[in-house]
Tab-separated table of C-alpha atoms and ligand atoms in Angstrom:
chain	number	residue	atom	x	y	z
I	1	MET	CA	11.419	62.797	79.200
I	2	ASP	CA	9.648	64.413	76.159
I	3	THR	CA	11.485	63.874	73.265
I	4	ARG	CA	11.232	65.279	69.607
I	5	LEU	CA	12.925	62.386	67.217
I	6	ALA	CA	14.561	63.745	64.368
I	7	ASP	CA	13.003	63.141	60.888
I	8	PHE	CA	15.672	60.061	60.111
I	9	VAL	CA	14.242	58.282	63.085
I	10	ARG	CA	10.759	59.148	63.808
I	11	ASP	CA	8.721	57.026	61.598
I	12	THR	CA	10.955	53.799	62.627
I	13	ARG	CA	9.830	51.147	65.058
I	14	ALA	CA	13.252	51.865	67.280
I	15	GLY	CA	12.095	55.468	67.038
I	16	GLN	CA	8.786	54.920	68.625
I	17	GLU	CA	10.216	52.317	71.374
I	18	ALA	CA	12.751	54.714	72.298
I	19	ALA	CA	10.608	57.591	72.556
I	20	ALA	CA	8.364	54.872	75.088
I	21	ILE	CA	10.992	54.162	77.457
I	22	LEU	CA	12.468	58.441	77.220
I	23	ARG	CA	8.931	59.122	78.300
I	24	SER	CA	8.780	56.849	81.286
I	25	CYS	CA	12.119	58.187	82.496
I	26	VAL	CA	11.602	60.905	85.522
I	27	HIS	CA	15.371	62.145	86.239
I	28	CYS	CA	15.467	60.534	89.398
I	29	GLY	CA	19.076	59.445	89.500
I	30	PHE	CA	18.127	56.763	91.768
I	31	CYS	CA	19.923	54.360	88.966
I	32	THR	CA	23.031	56.418	89.381
I	33	ALA	CA	24.142	55.005	92.825
I	34	THR	CA	23.895	51.405	91.756
I	35	CYS	CA	26.155	52.100	88.617
I	36	PRO	CA	29.744	49.963	88.873
I	37	THR	CA	31.019	52.873	86.162
I	38	TYR	CA	29.896	55.571	87.504
I	39	GLN	CA	31.212	54.472	90.962
I	40	LEU	CA	34.314	54.411	89.357
I	41	LEU	CA	34.269	57.245	87.477
I	42	GLY	CA	32.403	59.778	89.246
I	43	ASP	CA	30.746	60.998	86.322
I	44	GLU	CA	27.608	62.009	85.288
I	45	LEU	CA	27.485	60.461	81.678
I	46	ASP	CA	29.391	57.506	83.071
I	47	GLY	CA	25.713	56.456	84.739
I	48	PRO	CA	22.760	55.748	83.307
I	49	ARG	CA	20.854	59.075	83.194
I	50	GLY	CA	23.734	60.394	81.421
I	51	ARG	CA	23.715	57.916	78.970
I	52	ILE	CA	19.820	58.443	78.755
I	53	TYR	CA	20.811	61.950	78.241
I	54	LEU	CA	22.907	61.058	75.328
I	55	ILE	CA	20.862	58.763	73.256
I	56	LYS	CA	17.848	61.404	73.321
I	57	GLN	CA	20.181	64.170	72.406
I	58	VAL	CA	21.395	61.553	69.244
I	59	LEU	CA	17.444	60.806	68.499
I	60	GLU	CA	17.069	64.063	68.114
I	61	GLY	CA	19.560	64.762	65.724
I	62	LYS	CA	22.143	66.313	67.462
I	63	PRO	CA	25.571	65.847	65.883
I	64	VAL	CA	26.806	62.230	67.486
I	65	THR	CA	30.101	63.081	68.658
I	66	GLU	CA	33.623	60.925	69.502
I	67	LYS	CA	32.847	61.696	73.167
I	68	THR	CA	28.649	60.323	73.140
I	69	ARG	CA	30.282	57.040	71.752
I	70	LEU	CA	33.215	56.641	74.372
I	71	HIS	CA	30.543	57.332	77.006
I	72	LEU	CA	28.304	54.541	75.866
I	73	ASP	CA	30.990	52.663	75.575
I	74	ARG	CA	32.018	52.678	78.723
I	75	CYS	CA	28.226	51.187	79.485
I	76	LEU	CA	28.770	47.448	81.005
I	77	THR	CA	25.126	46.452	79.592
I	78	CYS	CA	24.644	44.875	83.159
I	79	ARG	CA	21.153	46.366	83.810
I	80	ALA	CA	22.056	47.130	87.658
I	81	CYS	CA	20.142	50.216	87.141
I	82	GLU	CA	17.305	48.862	85.465
I	83	THR	CA	17.165	47.087	89.073
I	84	THR	CA	17.004	50.489	90.983
I	85	CYS	CA	15.154	52.185	88.454
I	86	PRO	CA	11.669	52.543	90.626
I	87	SER	CA	10.361	54.089	86.758
I	88	GLY	CA	10.347	50.193	84.664
I	89	VAL	CA	12.895	52.522	81.935
I	90	LYS	CA	13.934	49.840	79.846
I	91	TYR	CA	17.578	51.337	79.830
I	92	SER	CA	19.014	47.456	77.763
I	93	HIS	CA	16.927	48.825	74.579
I	94	LEU	CA	16.909	51.930	75.001
I	95	LEU	CA	21.189	51.928	74.839
I	96	ASP	CA	20.682	49.294	72.094
I	97	ILE	CA	18.984	51.617	69.906
I	98	GLY	CA	21.255	54.698	70.567
I	99	ARG	CA	24.171	52.427	70.138
I	100	GLN	CA	22.583	51.112	66.955
I	101	ILE	CA	22.539	54.899	65.473
I	102	VAL	CA	26.015	56.168	66.912
I	103	GLU	CA	27.616	52.954	65.208
I	104	GLU	CA	25.607	53.811	61.911
I	105	LYS	CA	26.643	57.930	62.287
I	106	LEU	CA	30.312	57.595	63.130
I	107	PRO	CA	32.200	55.328	61.250
I	108	ARG	CA	34.991	53.960	64.106
I	109	SER	CA	38.831	54.353	63.463
I	110	ILE	CA	40.399	51.485	61.693
I	111	GLY	CA	41.814	49.818	64.741
I	112	GLN	CA	38.962	49.487	66.580
I	113	SER	CA	36.989	48.330	63.164
I	114	LEU	CA	39.410	45.604	63.028
I	115	THR	CA	39.783	44.351	66.993
I	116	ARG	CA	36.139	44.493	66.343
I	117	THR	CA	35.391	42.347	62.923
I	118	LEU	CA	37.833	40.441	64.795
I	119	LEU	CA	35.907	39.133	67.902
I	120	ARG	CA	32.761	39.286	65.695
I	121	GLU	CA	33.968	36.947	63.355
I	122	ALA	CA	36.228	34.375	65.517
I	123	LEU	CA	33.888	34.649	69.034
I	124	PRO	CA	30.886	33.517	67.645
I	125	ARG	CA	32.696	30.284	65.689
I	126	PRO	CA	33.270	27.468	67.511
I	127	ALA	CA	35.545	26.309	64.528
I	128	ILE	CA	37.731	28.796	65.127
I	129	PHE	CA	37.998	30.041	68.325
I	130	GLY	CA	38.672	26.565	69.504
I	131	PRO	CA	41.675	26.066	67.697
I	132	ALA	CA	42.580	29.677	68.370
I	133	VAL	CA	42.656	28.382	72.393
I	134	LYS	CA	44.857	25.973	72.153
I	135	ILE	CA	46.927	28.116	69.865
I	136	GLY	CA	46.979	30.728	72.605
I	137	ARG	CA	47.682	29.051	75.148
I	138	PHE	CA	50.876	27.759	73.846
I	139	LEU	CA	51.994	30.964	72.796
I	140	ARG	CA	50.314	33.010	75.825
I	141	PRO	CA	53.825	34.416	76.589
I	142	LEU	CA	54.057	36.360	73.280
I	143	LEU	CA	50.889	37.461	73.614
I	144	PRO	CA	49.314	40.780	74.634
I	145	ALA	CA	48.159	41.025	78.362
I	146	VAL	CA	44.792	41.929	77.401
I	147	LEU	CA	44.125	38.378	75.249
I	148	ALA	CA	46.424	36.545	77.557
I	149	ASP	CA	44.498	37.342	81.061
I	150	LYS	CA	41.478	35.887	78.709
I	151	LEU	CA	43.294	32.677	78.317
I	152	PRO	CA	42.274	30.177	81.141
I	153	PRO	CA	45.353	27.711	81.669
I	154	GLU	CA	43.651	24.835	80.634
I	155	ALA	CA	39.939	24.041	80.007
I	156	GLN	CA	38.024	22.045	82.479
I	157	GLY	CA	38.127	18.172	81.045
I	158	VAL	CA	34.441	16.675	80.739
I	159	ASN	CA	34.702	15.166	84.551
I	160	LYS	CA	32.240	12.238	83.969
I	161	PRO	CA	30.131	11.189	80.617
I	162	TRP	CA	27.726	13.012	79.019
I	163	PRO	CA	24.680	10.333	79.592
I	164	SER	CA	23.529	8.259	76.580
I	165	GLY	CA	20.859	9.876	74.605
I	166	GLY	CA	17.042	8.295	74.474
I	167	ARG	CA	16.584	6.599	78.284
I	168	HIS	CA	13.749	9.275	79.490
I	169	GLN	CA	10.228	10.516	77.294
I	170	ARG	CA	11.058	14.057	79.302
I	171	ARG	CA	13.506	15.939	76.452
I	172	MET	CA	14.978	19.611	76.853
I	173	LEU	CA	17.465	20.904	74.359
I	174	ALA	CA	20.771	22.450	75.481
I	175	LEU	CA	22.575	25.521	73.876
I	176	ALA	CA	25.991	24.711	73.185
I	177	GLY	CA	27.204	28.270	72.456
I	178	CYS	CA	30.601	29.626	71.205
I	179	VAL	CA	32.881	30.127	73.100
I	180	GLN	CA	32.355	27.225	76.480
I	181	PRO	CA	32.741	24.073	74.195
I	182	ALA	CA	36.560	25.789	74.507
I	183	LEU	CA	37.017	26.843	77.677
I	184	ALA	CA	34.394	24.320	79.993
I	185	PRO	CA	33.314	21.179	78.502
I	186	ASN	CA	31.910	20.686	81.744
I	187	ILE	CA	29.182	22.261	82.302
I	188	ASN	CA	26.805	21.291	79.866
I	189	ALA	CA	28.159	17.636	80.282
I	190	ALA	CA	27.538	17.905	83.946
I	191	THR	CA	23.876	19.579	83.458
I	192	ALA	CA	22.843	17.144	81.175
I	193	ARG	CA	23.870	14.574	84.267
I	194	VAL	CA	22.157	16.644	86.900
I	195	LEU	CA	18.937	16.389	84.645
I	196	ASP	CA	19.478	12.982	83.803
I	197	HIS	CA	19.063	12.366	87.672
I	198	LEU	CA	15.412	14.044	87.422
I	199	GLY	CA	14.809	11.737	84.577
I	200	ILE	CA	15.518	14.396	81.907
I	201	ASP	CA	17.198	13.611	78.570
I	202	PHE	CA	19.098	17.297	77.608
I	203	PHE	CA	21.434	17.447	74.204
I	204	GLU	CA	22.659	19.621	72.049
I	205	GLU	CA	21.252	20.473	68.173
I	206	PRO	CA	24.879	20.715	66.436
I	207	LYS	CA	23.452	23.259	63.498
I	208	ALA	CA	22.429	25.603	66.380
I	209	GLY	CA	25.542	27.812	67.260
I	210	CYS	CA	26.372	31.325	68.971
I	211	CYS	CA	22.870	32.792	70.030
I	212	GLY	CA	23.881	36.168	69.017
I	213	ALA	CA	24.877	38.366	71.760
I	214	VAL	CA	28.122	38.507	70.785
I	215	ARG	CA	27.860	40.236	67.702
I	216	PHE	CA	24.420	42.186	68.547
I	217	HIS	CA	26.690	43.403	71.788
I	218	LEU	CA	29.222	44.417	69.017
I	219	ASN	CA	26.164	46.593	67.388
I	220	ASP	CA	26.702	44.103	64.263
I	221	GLN	CA	22.540	43.847	65.095
I	222	ALA	CA	21.845	42.032	61.086
I	223	ALA	CA	24.287	39.401	61.829
I	224	ALA	CA	22.747	38.801	65.351
I	225	LYS	CA	19.477	38.660	63.816
I	226	LYS	CA	20.774	35.979	61.558
I	227	ASP	CA	22.487	33.934	64.323
I	228	MET	CA	18.998	34.000	66.109
I	229	GLN	CA	17.003	32.684	62.793
I	230	ARG	CA	19.873	29.733	61.960
I	231	ASN	CA	18.954	28.637	65.950
I	232	ILE	CA	15.572	29.101	65.456
I	233	ASP	CA	15.839	27.017	62.347
I	234	ALA	CA	18.222	24.388	64.235
I	235	TRP	CA	15.545	23.986	66.642
I	236	TRP	CA	12.586	23.901	65.329
I	237	PRO	CA	12.218	20.186	64.432
I	238	HIS	CA	12.729	19.759	68.168
I	239	VAL	CA	9.969	22.339	69.532
I	240	GLU	CA	7.899	20.102	67.204
I	241	ALA	CA	8.390	16.891	68.563
I	242	GLY	CA	7.742	18.680	72.191
I	243	VAL	CA	11.078	19.726	73.713
I	244	GLU	CA	9.669	20.796	76.916
I	245	ALA	CA	12.089	23.194	77.350
I	246	ILE	CA	15.555	25.383	75.811
I	247	VAL	CA	18.286	25.096	78.910
I	248	VAL	CA	21.024	27.840	78.048
I	249	THR	CA	23.280	27.667	80.821
I	250	ALA	CA	25.191	30.440	80.324
I	251	SER	CA	23.232	33.671	81.737
I	252	GLY	CA	24.350	35.640	79.320
I	253	CYS	CA	23.378	33.524	76.029
I	254	GLY	CA	20.407	32.797	78.290
I	255	VAL	CA	18.675	36.305	78.944
I	256	GLN	CA	19.329	37.149	74.628
I	257	VAL	CA	17.550	33.964	73.662
I	258	ARG	CA	14.920	35.258	75.732
I	259	ASP	CA	14.982	38.314	73.865
I	260	TYR	CA	14.860	37.160	71.106
I	261	GLY	CA	10.801	37.617	70.368
I	262	HIS	CA	11.817	40.994	71.063
I	263	VAL	CA	14.352	41.368	69.020
I	264	LEU	CA	13.013	40.202	65.817
I	265	ALA	CA	9.727	40.741	66.651
I	266	ASP	CA	9.439	42.586	63.125
I	267	ASP	CA	9.922	39.575	61.658
I	268	ALA	CA	7.483	38.573	59.238
I	269	VAL	CA	9.003	34.966	58.680
I	270	TYR	CA	10.399	34.933	62.495
I	271	ALA	CA	8.834	36.541	64.622
I	272	GLU	CA	6.095	33.967	65.500
I	273	LYS	CA	8.672	31.501	65.925
I	274	ALA	CA	11.129	33.750	68.359
I	275	ALA	CA	8.597	34.423	70.621
I	276	LYS	CA	7.795	30.769	71.164
I	277	ILE	CA	11.913	30.082	71.653
I	278	SER	CA	12.140	32.289	73.868
I	279	ALA	CA	9.127	31.248	75.777
I	280	LEU	CA	10.878	27.725	76.025
I	281	CYS	CA	14.507	29.226	77.312
I	282	ARG	CA	15.228	28.345	80.950
I	283	ASP	CA	18.357	28.582	83.385
I	284	PRO	CA	19.360	25.487	84.546
I	285	SER	CA	18.421	26.709	87.791
I	286	GLU	CA	14.702	27.436	86.851
I	287	ILE	CA	14.501	23.822	85.962
I	288	LEU	CA	15.737	22.918	89.345
I	289	VAL	CA	13.304	24.754	90.874
I	290	ALA	CA	10.789	23.041	88.572
I	291	GLU	CA	11.750	19.902	89.779
I	292	SER	CA	12.494	20.555	93.808
I	293	GLU	CA	10.669	17.689	94.989
I	294	THR	CA	12.802	15.078	93.342
I	295	LEU	CA	16.108	17.174	93.821
I	296	ARG	CA	15.331	17.285	97.568
I	297	THR	CA	14.947	13.639	97.985
I	298	LEU	CA	18.122	13.263	95.754
I	299	LEU	CA	20.099	15.482	97.418
I	300	ALA	CA	18.977	13.789	100.933
I	301	GLY	CA	20.255	10.219	99.370
I	302	ALA	CA	23.395	12.259	98.701
I	303	ILE	CA	24.393	13.852	101.261
I	304	GLY	CA	25.445	12.075	103.651
I	305	VAL	CA	27.704	10.242	101.551
I	306	ILE	CA	29.970	12.902	100.711
I	307	LYS	CA	31.901	13.795	103.823
I	308	THR	CA	33.045	17.389	103.686
I	309	LEU	CA	31.797	20.188	100.949
I	310	PRO	CA	34.109	23.091	100.322
I	311	LYS	CA	32.510	26.656	100.934
I	312	VAL	CA	31.452	28.158	98.866
I	313	ALA	CA	31.655	32.001	97.775
I	314	PHE	CA	28.547	32.612	95.258
I	315	HIS	CA	28.640	35.693	92.071
I	316	SER	CA	25.378	36.233	90.487
I	317	PRO	CA	26.131	37.393	87.125
I	318	CYS	CA	24.325	40.714	86.242
I	319	THR	CA	22.366	38.461	83.087
I	320	LEU	CA	21.350	35.903	85.653
I	321	GLN	CA	20.293	38.909	88.589
I	322	HIS	CA	19.418	42.150	86.400
I	323	GLY	CA	18.300	40.629	83.070
I	324	LEU	CA	16.446	37.269	83.952
I	325	LYS	CA	15.677	38.674	87.249
I	326	ILE	CA	16.788	35.510	88.852
I	327	LYS	CA	17.757	36.126	92.399
I	328	GLY	CA	18.219	34.025	95.548
I	329	VAL	CA	17.392	30.711	93.918
I	330	ILE	CA	20.878	29.362	93.022
I	331	GLU	CA	21.889	30.172	96.176
I	332	GLU	CA	18.919	28.370	98.016
I	333	ILE	CA	19.986	25.521	95.769
I	334	LEU	CA	23.502	25.186	96.687
I	335	LEU	CA	22.381	25.555	100.081
I	336	ALA	CA	20.033	22.516	99.855
I	337	ALA	CA	22.905	20.521	98.474
I	338	GLY	CA	24.625	20.957	101.538
I	339	TYR	CA	27.330	23.444	100.298
I	340	GLU	CA	28.093	26.292	103.153
I	341	LEU	CA	28.096	30.409	101.326
I	342	THR	CA	30.493	32.956	102.179
I	343	PRO	CA	28.736	36.512	102.394
I	344	VAL	CA	29.654	38.781	99.420
I	345	ALA	CA	29.163	42.392	99.631
I	346	ASN	CA	27.966	44.213	97.088
I	347	GLY	CA	26.474	41.309	95.221
I	348	HIS	CA	24.900	43.739	92.540
I	349	LEU	CA	27.902	44.616	91.213
I	350	CYS	CA	29.274	43.345	87.874
I	351	CYS	CA	32.551	41.617	87.932
I	352	GLY	CA	33.829	43.949	84.554
I	353	SER	CA	33.691	40.557	82.179
I	354	ALA	CA	30.158	41.841	80.005
I	355	GLY	CA	31.156	39.886	77.309
I	356	THR	CA	33.564	41.703	75.170
I	357	TYR	CA	34.293	44.443	77.677
I	358	SER	CA	37.082	43.138	79.353
I	359	ILE	CA	39.146	43.297	75.990
I	360	LEU	CA	37.484	46.438	74.509
I	361	GLN	CA	37.696	48.519	78.179
I	362	SER	CA	40.150	46.366	79.951
I	363	GLU	CA	41.279	49.148	82.396
I	364	LEU	CA	37.681	49.842	83.540
I	365	SER	CA	37.166	45.717	83.738
I	366	LYS	CA	39.987	45.003	86.168
I	367	GLN	CA	39.415	47.410	88.486
I	368	LEU	CA	35.936	45.795	88.819
I	369	ARG	CA	37.256	42.558	88.605
I	370	GLN	CA	39.490	43.298	91.277
I	371	ASN	CA	36.406	45.020	93.151
I	372	LYS	CA	34.578	41.661	92.498
I	373	LEU	CA	37.699	39.228	93.869
I	374	ALA	CA	38.572	40.940	97.278
I	375	ALA	CA	34.279	41.206	98.055
I	376	LEU	CA	34.054	36.833	97.149
I	377	ASN	CA	37.136	36.276	98.811
I	378	ASP	CA	36.283	37.928	102.375
I	379	GLY	CA	34.488	35.161	103.258
I	380	VAL	CA	37.299	32.942	102.915
I	381	PRO	CA	35.821	30.383	100.549
I	382	ALA	CA	37.506	27.431	99.303
I	383	VAL	CA	35.782	27.792	95.850
I	384	ILE	CA	33.977	30.239	94.061
I	385	ALA	CA	30.804	29.505	91.832
I	386	THR	CA	28.949	31.651	89.167
I	387	ALA	CA	26.250	31.009	86.328
I	388	ASN	CA	28.154	32.367	82.845
I	389	ILE	CA	31.026	31.333	81.022
I	390	GLY	CA	32.264	34.699	80.559
I	391	CYS	CA	32.271	36.233	84.100
I	392	LEU	CA	33.922	32.314	85.117
I	393	SER	CA	36.776	33.065	82.765
I	394	HIS	CA	37.193	36.622	83.565
I	395	LEU	CA	37.375	35.998	87.433
I	396	GLN	CA	40.058	33.139	86.664
I	397	ALA	CA	41.976	34.948	85.160
I	398	GLY	CA	42.336	36.823	87.878
I	399	SER	CA	41.887	34.409	90.891
I	400	VAL	CA	43.404	31.583	92.666
I	401	LEU	CA	40.550	30.074	94.044
I	402	PRO	CA	39.113	27.767	91.492
I	403	VAL	CA	36.329	28.963	89.953
I	404	GLN	CA	33.579	27.147	89.102
I	405	HIS	CA	29.745	27.273	87.161
I	406	TRP	CA	27.217	25.890	90.382
I	407	ILE	CA	25.502	23.696	88.623
I	408	GLU	CA	29.271	21.438	88.861
I	409	LEU	CA	28.541	22.029	92.565
I	410	ILE	CA	25.793	19.835	92.337
I	411	ASP	CA	26.711	17.283	89.903
I	412	GLU	CA	29.331	16.740	92.381
I	413	VAL	CA	26.984	16.279	95.289
I	414	LEU	CA	24.938	13.938	93.511
I	415	LYS	CA	27.554	11.661	91.597
Z	1	SF4	S1	23.649	48.986	82.285
Z	1	SF4	FE1	25.355	49.210	84.131
Z	1	SF4	S2	26.668	50.308	83.791
Z	1	SF4	FE2	25.270	50.582	82.417
Z	1	SF4	S3	23.852	52.302	82.670
Z	1	SF4	FE3	23.321	50.736	83.567
Z	1	SF4	S4	24.265	50.082	85.402
Z	1	SF4	FE4	25.818	51.763	83.997
Z	2	SF4	S1	15.937	55.680	88.122
Z	2	SF4	FE1	14.892	55.173	86.385
Z	2	SF4	S2	13.686	57.301	86.159
Z	2	SF4	FE2	15.431	57.608	87.610
Z	2	SF4	S3	17.053	58.482	85.771
Z	2	SF4	FE3	17.027	56.266	86.324
Z	2	SF4	S4	15.875	55.396	84.014
Z	2	SF4	FE4	15.177	57.787	84.664
């Protein structure tokens, strides 16, 4: 797709990157068929090819309108289109560029700006979000439905303690994240216990915080870069001390940390460090695969001890399968641990969580959740497992079945 970049963007890195991405798109429309919002709304502009065209117009200097923004806002950034695209179009990077320009050129209404500012400022701060969740649970009957829906009934406690540090020579860093400690503190603790079985110390660095995804996807890329730089500074002494990996248990955060090198590529101070951090970033499933021989031995010893394991429906988050390109791996680990997996139709489709999308586009989000839960429940599982805190709390709000992180199920077997 040839693009005549407008003056305001022609000589910028973003403009050059966008033009290269646009050139790689051949308009075939294969991506449209697997786009969740196109499937719901049936409008070409609510599919990837239509959105690519809208961004092209913005970059060529055509007027930016509310209609442009509406269709870009409705995108889940699920990246199913990237998985489908035969030409390797980096749609999500193009969308980031397009959304940022639209944000700058077309101010939002006061109401929209306030909501987004609140989300940008509250979600990434555990010191605000944690107490807010507790108060929110208490005031649940008084909250607007869209917020009450986001609050799981009560935080899953830490089932067993986090193993004490300094037991092993091998060390891996954990991203604590922003909302996960308040909503599901057992996830990182369970990961620490599983890694402990594998002879690895797993620890959090308290000076690190939100990965930057919340602010990045609310189009405050400058603040998001500061979140990333703060994390790099916090982690760097551990990197220099030889930490083996940075393990991110929420795939939504993992895909963001994996992108630090790209986002900060122009930063004279941080570019090199950001690339190193991205290279060290791992989903826990990647660690378990690398340690599969030891894991197999551990599981073989444990499987006979536990008599019955629940049937599991696994929801693969978009950030896991389309972002990190990890497919079928967690399912294999669960099977090896002795769980029976139920079939899940249309596993490539988003559950509607998508960060703050479930708050900002609540109707579309609810429809997607309804469809996803119907597919997950079809095989009559006893538990739903997933790999991302956003999907977990979103699905849990609509499900009578428990929704857990898959690593908690492995922890259950190894205990
Ligand atoms: S990221 Fe997802 S919602 Fe957005 S255009 Fe691609 S497939 Fe559609
Ligand atoms: S599948 Fe790829 S090349 Fe075809 S229209 Fe979609 S983004 Fe463009």
